mmCIF file of C-alpha atoms and ligand atoms in Angstrom:
data_model
loop_
_atom_site.group_PDB
_atom_site.id
_atom_site.type_symbol
_atom_site.label_atom_id
_atom_site.label_comp_id
_atom_site.label_asym_id
_atom_site.label_seq_id
_atom_site.Cartn_x
_atom_site.Cartn_y
_atom_site.Cartn_z
ATOM 1 C CA MET A 1 -66.409 393.647 280.072
ATOM 2 C CA MET A 2 -66.195 391.353 283.089
ATOM 3 C CA ARG A 3 -69.576 389.917 282.146
ATOM 4 C CA ASN A 4 -68.315 389.073 278.666
ATOM 5 C CA ILE A 5 -65.261 387.388 280.084
ATOM 6 C CA LEU A 6 -67.453 385.356 282.413
ATOM 7 C CA LEU A 7 -69.783 384.383 279.583
ATOM 8 C CA GLY A 8 -66.756 383.448 277.495
ATOM 9 C CA LEU A 9 -65.509 381.189 280.258
ATOM 10 C CA LEU A 10 -68.903 379.539 280.694
ATOM 11 C CA PHE A 11 -69.093 378.931 276.978
ATOM 12 C CA THR A 12 -65.618 377.433 276.924
ATOM 13 C CA GLN A 13 -66.486 375.160 279.814
ATOM 14 C CA THR A 14 -69.567 373.926 277.990
ATOM 15 C CA ILE A 15 -67.474 373.090 274.947
ATOM 16 C CA LEU A 16 -64.917 371.328 277.093
ATOM 17 C CA SER A 17 -67.511 369.244 278.897
ATOM 18 C CA CYS A 18 -69.046 368.257 275.548
ATOM 19 C CA ALA A 19 -65.582 367.175 274.420
ATOM 20 C CA GLY A 20 -65.246 365.261 277.670
ATOM 21 C CA SER A 21 -68.385 363.253 276.983
ATOM 22 C CA GLY A 22 -66.657 361.557 274.045
ATOM 23 C CA GLU A 23 -64.740 359.406 276.526
ATOM 24 C CA LYS A 24 -66.360 356.118 275.481
ATOM 25 C CA LYS A 25 -63.695 355.541 272.827
ATOM 26 C CA SER A 26 -60.843 355.662 275.316
ATOM 27 C CA VAL A 27 -62.702 353.209 277.572
ATOM 28 C CA THR A 28 -62.655 350.713 274.692
ATOM 29 C CA VAL A 29 -58.910 351.220 274.277
ATOM 30 C CA ALA A 30 -58.328 350.588 277.985
ATOM 31 C CA VAL A 31 -60.269 347.304 277.867
ATOM 32 C CA LYS A 32 -58.384 346.123 274.790
ATOM 33 C CA SER A 33 -55.072 346.736 276.426
ATOM 34 C CA GLU A 34 -55.820 344.889 279.667
ATOM 35 C CA ASN A 35 -53.584 341.993 278.683
ATOM 36 C CA VAL A 36 -50.517 344.230 278.416
ATOM 37 C CA THR A 37 -47.910 343.577 281.093
ATOM 38 C CA VAL A 38 -47.187 346.738 282.959
ATOM 39 C CA PRO A 39 -43.842 346.541 284.781
ATOM 40 C CA SER A 40 -43.946 347.260 288.475
ATOM 41 C CA PHE A 41 -42.707 350.630 289.635
ATOM 42 C CA ASN A 42 -40.162 350.356 292.436
ATOM 43 C CA ALA A 43 -40.660 353.106 295.018
ATOM 44 C CA ASP A 44 -37.329 352.517 296.781
ATOM 45 C CA SER A 45 -35.511 352.864 293.513
ATOM 46 C CA ALA A 46 -37.360 356.126 292.731
ATOM 47 C CA TYR A 47 -36.590 357.365 296.250
ATOM 48 C CA SER A 48 -32.889 356.599 295.789
ATOM 49 C CA TYR A 49 -32.887 358.755 292.627
ATOM 50 C CA VAL A 50 -34.418 361.639 294.584
ATOM 51 C CA ALA A 51 -31.841 361.219 297.350
ATOM 52 C CA LYS A 52 -28.998 361.081 294.820
ATOM 53 C CA GLN A 53 -30.009 364.429 293.325
ATOM 54 C CA MET A 54 -30.110 365.920 296.816
ATOM 55 C CA ASP A 55 -26.575 364.622 297.463
ATOM 56 C CA PHE A 56 -25.253 366.854 294.677
ATOM 57 C CA GLY A 57 -26.454 369.905 296.607
ATOM 58 C CA PHE A 58 -28.469 372.788 295.142
ATOM 59 C CA ARG A 59 -29.090 372.359 291.393
ATOM 60 C CA ILE A 60 -28.833 376.053 290.531
ATOM 61 C CA PRO A 61 -27.693 377.174 287.058
ATOM 62 C CA ASN A 62 -24.103 378.533 286.950
ATOM 63 C CA THR A 63 -22.918 376.281 289.790
ATOM 64 C CA LYS A 64 -20.722 373.175 289.763
ATOM 65 C CA GLU A 65 -23.351 371.208 291.732
ATOM 66 C CA HIS A 66 -25.788 371.859 288.885
ATOM 67 C CA GLN A 67 -23.239 370.716 286.293
ATOM 68 C CA GLN A 68 -22.366 367.582 288.242
ATOM 69 C CA CYS A 69 -25.987 366.620 288.679
ATOM 70 C CA ALA A 70 -26.596 367.138 284.941
ATOM 71 C CA GLN A 71 -23.740 364.781 284.132
ATOM 72 C CA TRP A 72 -25.217 362.127 286.380
ATOM 73 C CA LEU A 73 -28.722 362.538 284.906
ATOM 74 C CA VAL A 74 -27.362 362.174 281.375
ATOM 75 C CA SER A 75 -25.381 359.053 282.236
ATOM 76 C CA GLN A 76 -28.364 357.508 284.058
ATOM 77 C CA LEU A 77 -30.584 357.962 281.022
ATOM 78 C CA GLN A 78 -27.891 356.720 278.641
ATOM 79 C CA SER A 79 -27.404 353.628 280.773
ATOM 80 C CA ARG A 80 -31.114 352.900 280.287
ATOM 81 C CA GLY A 81 -30.677 352.682 276.534
ATOM 82 C CA ALA A 82 -32.130 356.075 275.659
ATOM 83 C CA ASN A 83 -30.850 358.317 272.932
ATOM 84 C CA VAL A 84 -29.917 361.341 275.028
ATOM 85 C CA ILE A 85 -29.707 364.861 273.687
ATOM 86 C CA GLU A 86 -28.190 367.624 275.775
ATOM 87 C CA GLN A 87 -29.649 370.960 274.833
ATOM 88 C CA ASP A 88 -27.252 373.600 276.127
ATOM 89 C CA MET A 89 -28.367 377.197 276.207
ATOM 90 C CA VAL A 90 -27.704 380.544 277.796
ATOM 91 C CA LEU A 91 -30.905 382.034 279.166
ATOM 92 C CA SER A 92 -31.599 385.449 280.587
ATOM 93 C CA ALA A 93 -33.057 385.499 284.115
ATOM 94 C CA TYR A 94 -35.635 387.967 285.510
ATOM 95 C CA ASP A 95 -32.806 390.437 286.289
ATOM 96 C CA GLY A 96 -30.793 389.789 283.138
ATOM 97 C CA THR A 97 -28.361 387.338 284.757
ATOM 98 C CA PRO A 98 -27.115 384.934 282.040
ATOM 99 C CA LEU A 99 -27.924 381.364 283.046
ATOM 100 C CA ASN A 100 -25.933 378.462 281.664
ATOM 101 C CA ALA A 101 -28.625 375.848 281.392
ATOM 102 C CA LYS A 102 -29.187 372.388 279.954
ATOM 103 C CA ASN A 103 -32.364 370.565 278.973
ATOM 104 C CA ILE A 104 -31.850 366.804 279.038
ATOM 105 C CA ILE A 105 -33.890 364.906 276.472
ATOM 106 C CA ALA A 106 -34.076 361.106 276.465
ATOM 107 C CA GLU A 107 -35.716 359.329 273.546
ATOM 108 C CA PHE A 108 -36.983 355.801 274.069
ATOM 109 C CA ASN A 109 -38.070 353.930 270.975
ATOM 110 C CA PRO A 110 -36.982 356.894 268.805
ATOM 111 C CA GLN A 111 -38.364 355.470 265.560
ATOM 112 C CA ALA A 112 -41.955 355.148 266.837
ATOM 113 C CA SER A 113 -44.151 357.831 265.295
ATOM 114 C CA LYS A 114 -46.698 357.844 268.108
ATOM 115 C CA ARG A 115 -45.025 359.440 271.108
ATOM 116 C CA VAL A 116 -45.793 360.445 274.670
ATOM 117 C CA LEU A 117 -43.834 363.189 276.400
ATOM 118 C CA LEU A 118 -43.048 362.921 280.116
ATOM 119 C CA PHE A 119 -41.398 365.891 281.774
ATOM 120 C CA ALA A 120 -40.220 367.486 284.999
ATOM 121 C CA HIS A 121 -37.786 370.252 285.928
ATOM 122 C CA TRP A 122 -34.413 369.226 287.286
ATOM 123 C CA ASP A 123 -33.144 372.586 288.594
ATOM 124 C CA SER A 124 -33.790 373.844 292.103
ATOM 125 C CA ARG A 125 -34.738 377.363 293.143
ATOM 126 C CA PRO A 126 -32.035 379.773 294.291
ATOM 127 C CA PHE A 127 -34.406 381.706 296.577
ATOM 128 C CA ALA A 128 -36.544 380.386 299.440
ATOM 129 C CA ASP A 129 -38.718 383.474 299.060
ATOM 130 C CA HIS A 130 -41.786 381.755 300.441
ATOM 131 C CA ASP A 131 -40.115 380.767 303.695
ATOM 132 C CA PRO A 132 -41.951 381.933 306.837
ATOM 133 C CA ASN A 133 -38.640 383.369 308.051
ATOM 134 C CA PRO A 134 -37.604 386.400 305.932
ATOM 135 C CA ASP A 135 -33.939 385.737 306.793
ATOM 136 C CA ASN A 136 -34.202 382.686 304.560
ATOM 137 C CA HIS A 137 -35.596 384.412 301.480
ATOM 138 C CA ARG A 138 -32.210 384.699 299.761
ATOM 139 C CA LYS A 139 -31.122 381.195 300.687
ATOM 140 C CA PRO A 140 -31.549 378.355 298.185
ATOM 141 C CA VAL A 141 -34.402 375.835 298.255
ATOM 142 C CA PRO A 142 -33.164 372.243 298.667
ATOM 143 C CA GLY A 143 -35.823 371.162 296.179
ATOM 144 C CA ALA A 144 -36.529 367.610 297.328
ATOM 145 C CA ASN A 145 -40.148 367.782 296.308
ATOM 146 C CA ASP A 146 -39.891 370.839 294.042
ATOM 147 C CA GLY A 147 -37.784 369.351 291.330
ATOM 148 C CA ALA A 148 -36.108 366.153 292.516
ATOM 149 C CA SER A 149 -39.329 364.166 293.097
ATOM 150 C CA GLY A 150 -40.607 364.363 289.522
ATOM 151 C CA VAL A 151 -37.153 363.574 288.144
ATOM 152 C CA GLY A 152 -36.859 360.594 290.519
ATOM 153 C CA VAL A 153 -40.127 359.134 289.239
ATOM 154 C CA LEU A 154 -39.063 359.627 285.609
ATOM 155 C CA LEU A 155 -35.659 358.010 286.198
ATOM 156 C CA GLU A 156 -37.422 354.956 287.630
ATOM 157 C CA ILE A 157 -39.683 354.816 284.578
ATOM 158 C CA ALA A 158 -36.532 355.014 282.433
ATOM 159 C CA ARG A 159 -35.153 352.003 284.331
ATOM 160 C CA LEU A 160 -38.361 350.082 283.600
ATOM 161 C CA MET A 161 -38.169 351.001 279.919
ATOM 162 C CA SER A 162 -34.611 349.640 279.719
ATOM 163 C CA LYS A 163 -36.069 346.184 280.440
ATOM 164 C CA GLN A 164 -39.241 346.377 278.407
ATOM 165 C CA LEU A 165 -40.208 349.139 276.001
ATOM 166 C CA PRO A 166 -43.827 350.284 275.770
ATOM 167 C CA ASP A 167 -45.521 350.093 272.340
ATOM 168 C CA VAL A 168 -45.356 353.848 271.889
ATOM 169 C CA GLY A 169 -42.286 356.049 271.799
ATOM 170 C CA VAL A 170 -41.591 357.924 275.009
ATOM 171 C CA ASP A 171 -39.567 361.091 275.406
ATOM 172 C CA ILE A 172 -38.460 362.114 278.859
ATOM 173 C CA ILE A 173 -37.444 365.749 279.078
ATOM 174 C CA LEU A 174 -35.797 367.134 282.181
ATOM 175 C CA PHE A 175 -36.151 370.877 281.791
ATOM 176 C CA ASP A 176 -33.733 373.340 283.315
ATOM 177 C CA ALA A 177 -34.265 376.819 284.785
ATOM 178 C CA GLU A 178 -37.922 376.323 285.611
ATOM 179 C CA ASP A 179 -37.491 377.706 289.080
ATOM 180 C CA TYR A 180 -35.463 380.877 288.495
ATOM 181 C CA GLY A 181 -38.610 383.032 288.295
ATOM 182 C CA THR A 182 -38.776 386.576 289.708
ATOM 183 C CA PRO A 183 -38.362 386.416 293.491
ATOM 184 C CA GLU A 184 -40.958 388.109 295.678
ATOM 185 C CA PHE A 185 -38.315 390.480 297.082
ATOM 186 C CA TYR A 186 -37.230 391.783 293.646
ATOM 187 C CA LYS A 187 -37.831 395.509 293.179
ATOM 188 C CA GLY A 188 -36.346 395.989 289.697
ATOM 189 C CA PRO A 189 -38.118 396.383 286.350
ATOM 190 C CA HIS A 190 -40.862 393.863 285.666
ATOM 191 C CA LYS A 191 -40.309 391.113 283.124
ATOM 192 C CA GLU A 192 -42.909 388.602 281.883
ATOM 193 C CA ASN A 193 -42.477 384.836 281.607
ATOM 194 C CA THR A 194 -39.551 384.435 283.962
ATOM 195 C CA TRP A 195 -40.524 380.873 284.987
ATOM 196 C CA ALA A 196 -39.900 377.729 282.954
ATOM 197 C CA LEU A 197 -37.131 379.339 280.895
ATOM 198 C CA GLY A 198 -35.712 376.007 279.712
ATOM 199 C CA THR A 199 -39.136 374.896 278.514
ATOM 200 C CA GLN A 200 -39.726 378.137 276.637
ATOM 201 C CA TYR A 201 -36.354 377.759 274.923
ATOM 202 C CA TRP A 202 -37.119 374.165 273.926
ATOM 203 C CA ALA A 203 -40.584 375.085 272.633
ATOM 204 C CA ARG A 204 -38.913 377.623 270.282
ATOM 205 C CA ARG A 205 -36.145 375.230 269.308
ATOM 206 C CA PRO A 206 -37.303 371.645 269.830
ATOM 207 C CA HIS A 207 -34.610 368.938 269.855
ATOM 208 C CA ARG A 208 -36.021 367.704 266.541
ATOM 209 C CA PRO A 209 -37.508 370.258 264.156
ATOM 210 C CA GLY A 210 -41.285 369.831 264.041
ATOM 211 C CA TYR A 211 -41.259 367.555 267.086
ATOM 212 C CA SER A 212 -44.656 366.566 268.377
ATOM 213 C CA ALA A 213 -46.177 364.078 270.788
ATOM 214 C CA LYS A 214 -49.708 362.841 271.244
ATOM 215 C CA TYR A 215 -49.771 364.345 274.714
ATOM 216 C CA GLY A 216 -47.552 365.340 277.613
ATOM 217 C CA ILE A 217 -47.517 364.753 281.351
ATOM 218 C CA LEU A 218 -45.636 367.035 283.743
ATOM 219 C CA LEU A 219 -44.705 365.849 287.232
ATOM 220 C CA ASP A 220 -44.184 368.652 289.748
ATOM 221 C CA MET A 221 -44.017 368.053 293.500
ATOM 222 C CA VAL A 222 -45.040 364.423 293.425
ATOM 223 C CA GLY A 223 -43.231 363.132 296.507
ATOM 224 C CA ALA A 224 -44.721 364.493 299.740
ATOM 225 C CA SER A 225 -46.897 362.519 302.164
ATOM 226 C CA ASN A 226 -50.634 362.524 301.793
ATOM 227 C CA PRO A 227 -50.632 364.612 298.594
ATOM 228 C CA LYS A 228 -53.569 366.213 296.880
ATOM 229 C CA PHE A 229 -53.494 366.275 293.088
ATOM 230 C CA PRO A 230 -56.552 368.235 291.963
ATOM 231 C CA LYS A 231 -57.339 369.056 288.337
ATOM 232 C CA GLU A 232 -55.152 372.072 287.615
ATOM 233 C CA TYR A 233 -56.869 374.654 285.421
ATOM 234 C CA PHE A 234 -54.559 374.774 282.350
ATOM 235 C CA SER A 235 -54.555 370.976 282.292
ATOM 236 C CA SER A 236 -58.358 370.863 282.087
ATOM 237 C CA TYR A 237 -58.403 373.724 279.614
ATOM 238 C CA PHE A 238 -55.789 372.433 277.142
ATOM 239 C CA ALA A 239 -55.884 368.667 277.664
ATOM 240 C CA PRO A 240 -59.209 367.565 279.208
ATOM 241 C CA SER A 241 -59.156 364.078 277.687
ATOM 242 C CA VAL A 242 -55.594 363.432 278.858
ATOM 243 C CA LEU A 243 -56.528 364.631 282.325
ATOM 244 C CA ASN A 244 -59.555 362.337 282.475
ATOM 245 C CA LYS A 245 -57.619 359.380 281.171
ATOM 246 C CA VAL A 246 -54.910 359.830 283.809
ATOM 247 C CA TRP A 247 -57.366 360.465 286.667
ATOM 248 C CA ASN A 248 -59.428 357.431 285.609
ATOM 249 C CA GLU A 249 -56.299 355.291 285.637
ATOM 250 C CA ALA A 250 -55.481 356.619 289.123
ATOM 251 C CA ALA A 251 -59.002 355.701 290.279
ATOM 252 C CA ASN A 252 -58.620 352.202 288.759
ATOM 253 C CA LEU A 253 -55.450 351.748 290.764
ATOM 254 C CA GLY A 254 -57.204 352.851 293.964
ATOM 255 C CA TYR A 255 -55.740 356.358 294.240
ATOM 256 C CA SER A 256 -58.870 358.470 293.981
ATOM 257 C CA ASP A 257 -58.296 359.895 297.481
ATOM 258 C CA TYR A 258 -55.208 361.608 296.077
ATOM 259 C CA PHE A 259 -56.006 362.202 292.422
ATOM 260 C CA ILE A 260 -59.083 364.136 293.398
ATOM 261 C CA ASN A 261 -61.865 365.397 291.200
ATOM 262 C CA ASN A 262 -61.708 369.012 292.373
ATOM 263 C CA GLU A 263 -60.946 371.795 289.934
ATOM 264 C CA ALA A 264 -57.909 373.847 290.932
ATOM 265 C CA GLY A 265 -56.444 377.209 289.947
ATOM 266 C CA ALA A 266 -54.120 377.858 287.010
ATOM 267 C CA ILE A 267 -50.425 377.201 287.590
ATOM 268 C CA ASN A 268 -47.864 378.833 285.345
ATOM 269 C CA ASP A 269 -45.666 375.767 285.107
ATOM 270 C CA ASP A 270 -43.670 374.018 282.340
ATOM 271 C CA HIS A 271 -46.833 372.488 280.865
ATOM 272 C CA TYR A 272 -48.251 375.965 280.156
ATOM 273 C CA TYR A 273 -45.540 376.558 277.533
ATOM 274 C CA VAL A 274 -45.680 373.004 276.191
ATOM 275 C CA ASN A 275 -49.390 373.641 275.569
ATOM 276 C CA THR A 276 -49.244 377.217 274.295
ATOM 277 C CA MET A 277 -45.908 377.289 272.460
ATOM 278 C CA ALA A 278 -45.288 373.677 271.407
ATOM 279 C CA GLY A 279 -48.986 372.852 270.897
ATOM 280 C CA ILE A 280 -48.765 369.514 272.714
ATOM 281 C CA PRO A 281 -51.800 368.936 274.970
ATOM 282 C CA SER A 282 -50.257 368.503 278.390
ATOM 283 C CA ILE A 283 -51.304 368.128 282.000
ATOM 284 C CA ASP A 284 -49.609 368.904 285.290
ATOM 285 C CA ILE A 285 -49.706 366.407 288.140
ATOM 286 C CA ILE A 286 -48.978 368.877 290.929
ATOM 287 C CA HIS A 287 -49.507 368.883 294.691
ATOM 288 C CA LEU A 288 -51.928 371.690 295.520
ATOM 289 C CA GLU A 289 -53.264 371.729 299.055
ATOM 290 C CA ASP A 290 -56.620 373.435 298.720
ATOM 291 C CA GLY A 291 -56.794 373.998 295.025
ATOM 292 C CA THR A 292 -54.602 377.078 295.130
ATOM 293 C CA SER A 293 -51.707 376.753 297.578
ATOM 294 C CA PHE A 294 -48.672 374.600 296.913
ATOM 295 C CA TYR A 295 -47.321 371.843 299.108
ATOM 296 C CA PRO A 296 -46.535 373.296 302.561
ATOM 297 C CA TYR A 297 -42.719 373.506 302.201
ATOM 298 C CA TRP A 298 -42.832 374.981 298.695
ATOM 299 C CA HIS A 299 -40.035 377.547 298.171
ATOM 300 C CA THR A 300 -38.834 377.211 301.749
ATOM 301 C CA VAL A 301 -35.521 375.958 303.138
ATOM 302 C CA ASP A 302 -37.466 372.976 304.516
ATOM 303 C CA ASP A 303 -38.194 371.336 301.152
ATOM 304 C CA THR A 304 -35.827 368.556 302.226
ATOM 305 C CA ILE A 305 -35.498 364.803 301.670
ATOM 306 C CA ASP A 306 -37.376 363.925 304.898
ATOM 307 C CA LYS A 307 -40.541 365.316 303.234
ATOM 308 C CA ILE A 308 -40.345 362.627 300.559
ATOM 309 C CA ASP A 309 -42.599 359.638 301.048
ATOM 310 C CA PRO A 310 -41.869 356.633 298.805
ATOM 311 C CA SER A 311 -45.552 355.693 298.783
ATOM 312 C CA THR A 312 -46.368 358.979 297.032
ATOM 313 C CA LEU A 313 -43.626 358.413 294.443
ATOM 314 C CA LYS A 314 -45.113 354.960 293.972
ATOM 315 C CA MET A 315 -48.689 356.062 293.324
ATOM 316 C CA VAL A 316 -47.643 358.680 290.795
ATOM 317 C CA GLY A 317 -45.119 356.346 289.187
ATOM 318 C CA GLU A 318 -47.610 353.532 288.934
ATOM 319 C CA VAL A 319 -50.242 355.755 287.342
ATOM 320 C CA VAL A 320 -47.837 357.120 284.718
ATOM 321 C CA THR A 321 -46.338 353.678 284.051
ATOM 322 C CA ASN A 322 -49.798 352.210 283.458
ATOM 323 C CA ILE A 323 -50.644 355.070 281.125
ATOM 324 C CA ILE A 324 -47.606 354.640 278.883
ATOM 325 C CA TYR A 325 -47.646 350.812 278.773
ATOM 326 C CA LYS A 326 -51.353 350.693 277.928
ATOM 327 C CA GLU A 327 -50.923 353.233 275.140
ATOM 328 C CA LYS A 328 -51.078 351.692 271.660
HETATM 329 C C1 LIG B 1 -45.343 380.409 289.776
HETATM 330 O O1 LIG B 1 -45.127 380.497 290.973
HETATM 331 C C2 LIG B 1 -45.891 381.508 288.983
HETATM 332 N N1 LIG B 1 -45.066 379.300 289.127
HETATM 333 C C3 LIG B 1 -44.473 378.262 289.865
HETATM 334 C C4 LIG B 1 -44.370 376.988 289.187
HETATM 335 C C5 LIG B 1 -43.448 376.201 289.983
HETATM 336 C C6 LIG B 1 -42.417 376.676 290.722
HETATM 337 N N2 LIG B 1 -43.458 374.915 290.127
HETATM 338 C C7 LIG B 1 -42.481 374.587 290.903
HETATM 339 N N3 LIG B 1 -41.836 375.632 291.299
HETATM 340 ZN ZN1 LIG B 2 -40.477 375.881 292.540
#
């Protein structure tokens, strides 16, 4: 049995690497688009958007801080000229708690048929269940890197798009209730798929029936100093050409020390459901220290604003900005 699974994996990898060798076409596209002006990503502006989210407090469903932050996110995106859709829903958490949640969807260039989807989660986790101190396990995670960083980068990209639209359509989705997954201390009945609840809801009921995009890019924990972004497993499995395109762009921009070539483990994150349920090939740019463990303050009470380094926001922002403005 195990042997068959292993053989199956080897076979799949062979297919994927064959698919990866067809990269010459995308090289041609990149050369053609060299004369495109790519607006410059402002790291201080992105940082200020991270800090602003933190000022609201914990962004936990069913709280007023969460509602207030949502209102601000919607008005930010509207002020950038996007068509903003608020997808309100009541979700059921790992223990059956009803969660009043909101996905925030911002369409730029809504009439363009070729679209790219950029996404991040905007909620923060109610339980610091990975904190070294067990007394903190039921306290909330501030979520500076885990949540606010990806949103900060996307809000800065939205600001850039308000001045100059890329050729393709871009949808920014800020998903809710990503981080309400089963806490490690929970002893009740087991439930599957308790993470990324907002994404699962959207994949079943997209904001436009039949919605699709050419590909998707998820930003998760993209703000800490000296990050490592290895090639996360589901990203290489479902979207190898997107992954290579983005990592090549990062190398072009001089960021190959951070966007590293190592293969990393599978992370059950928002992109998993965008791939498997919505069928949009999507990658996860995620800080993984040694290929398996998250950024050091992940799900601790110390995931605070002082961990955010504008130069990390800048490298990720610049890579994604180059990708969308060079897309034809
Ligand atoms: C799991 O821990 C299974 N998924 C976590 C994905 C995540 C949480 N990303 C940010 N916070
Ligand atoms: Zn988290």
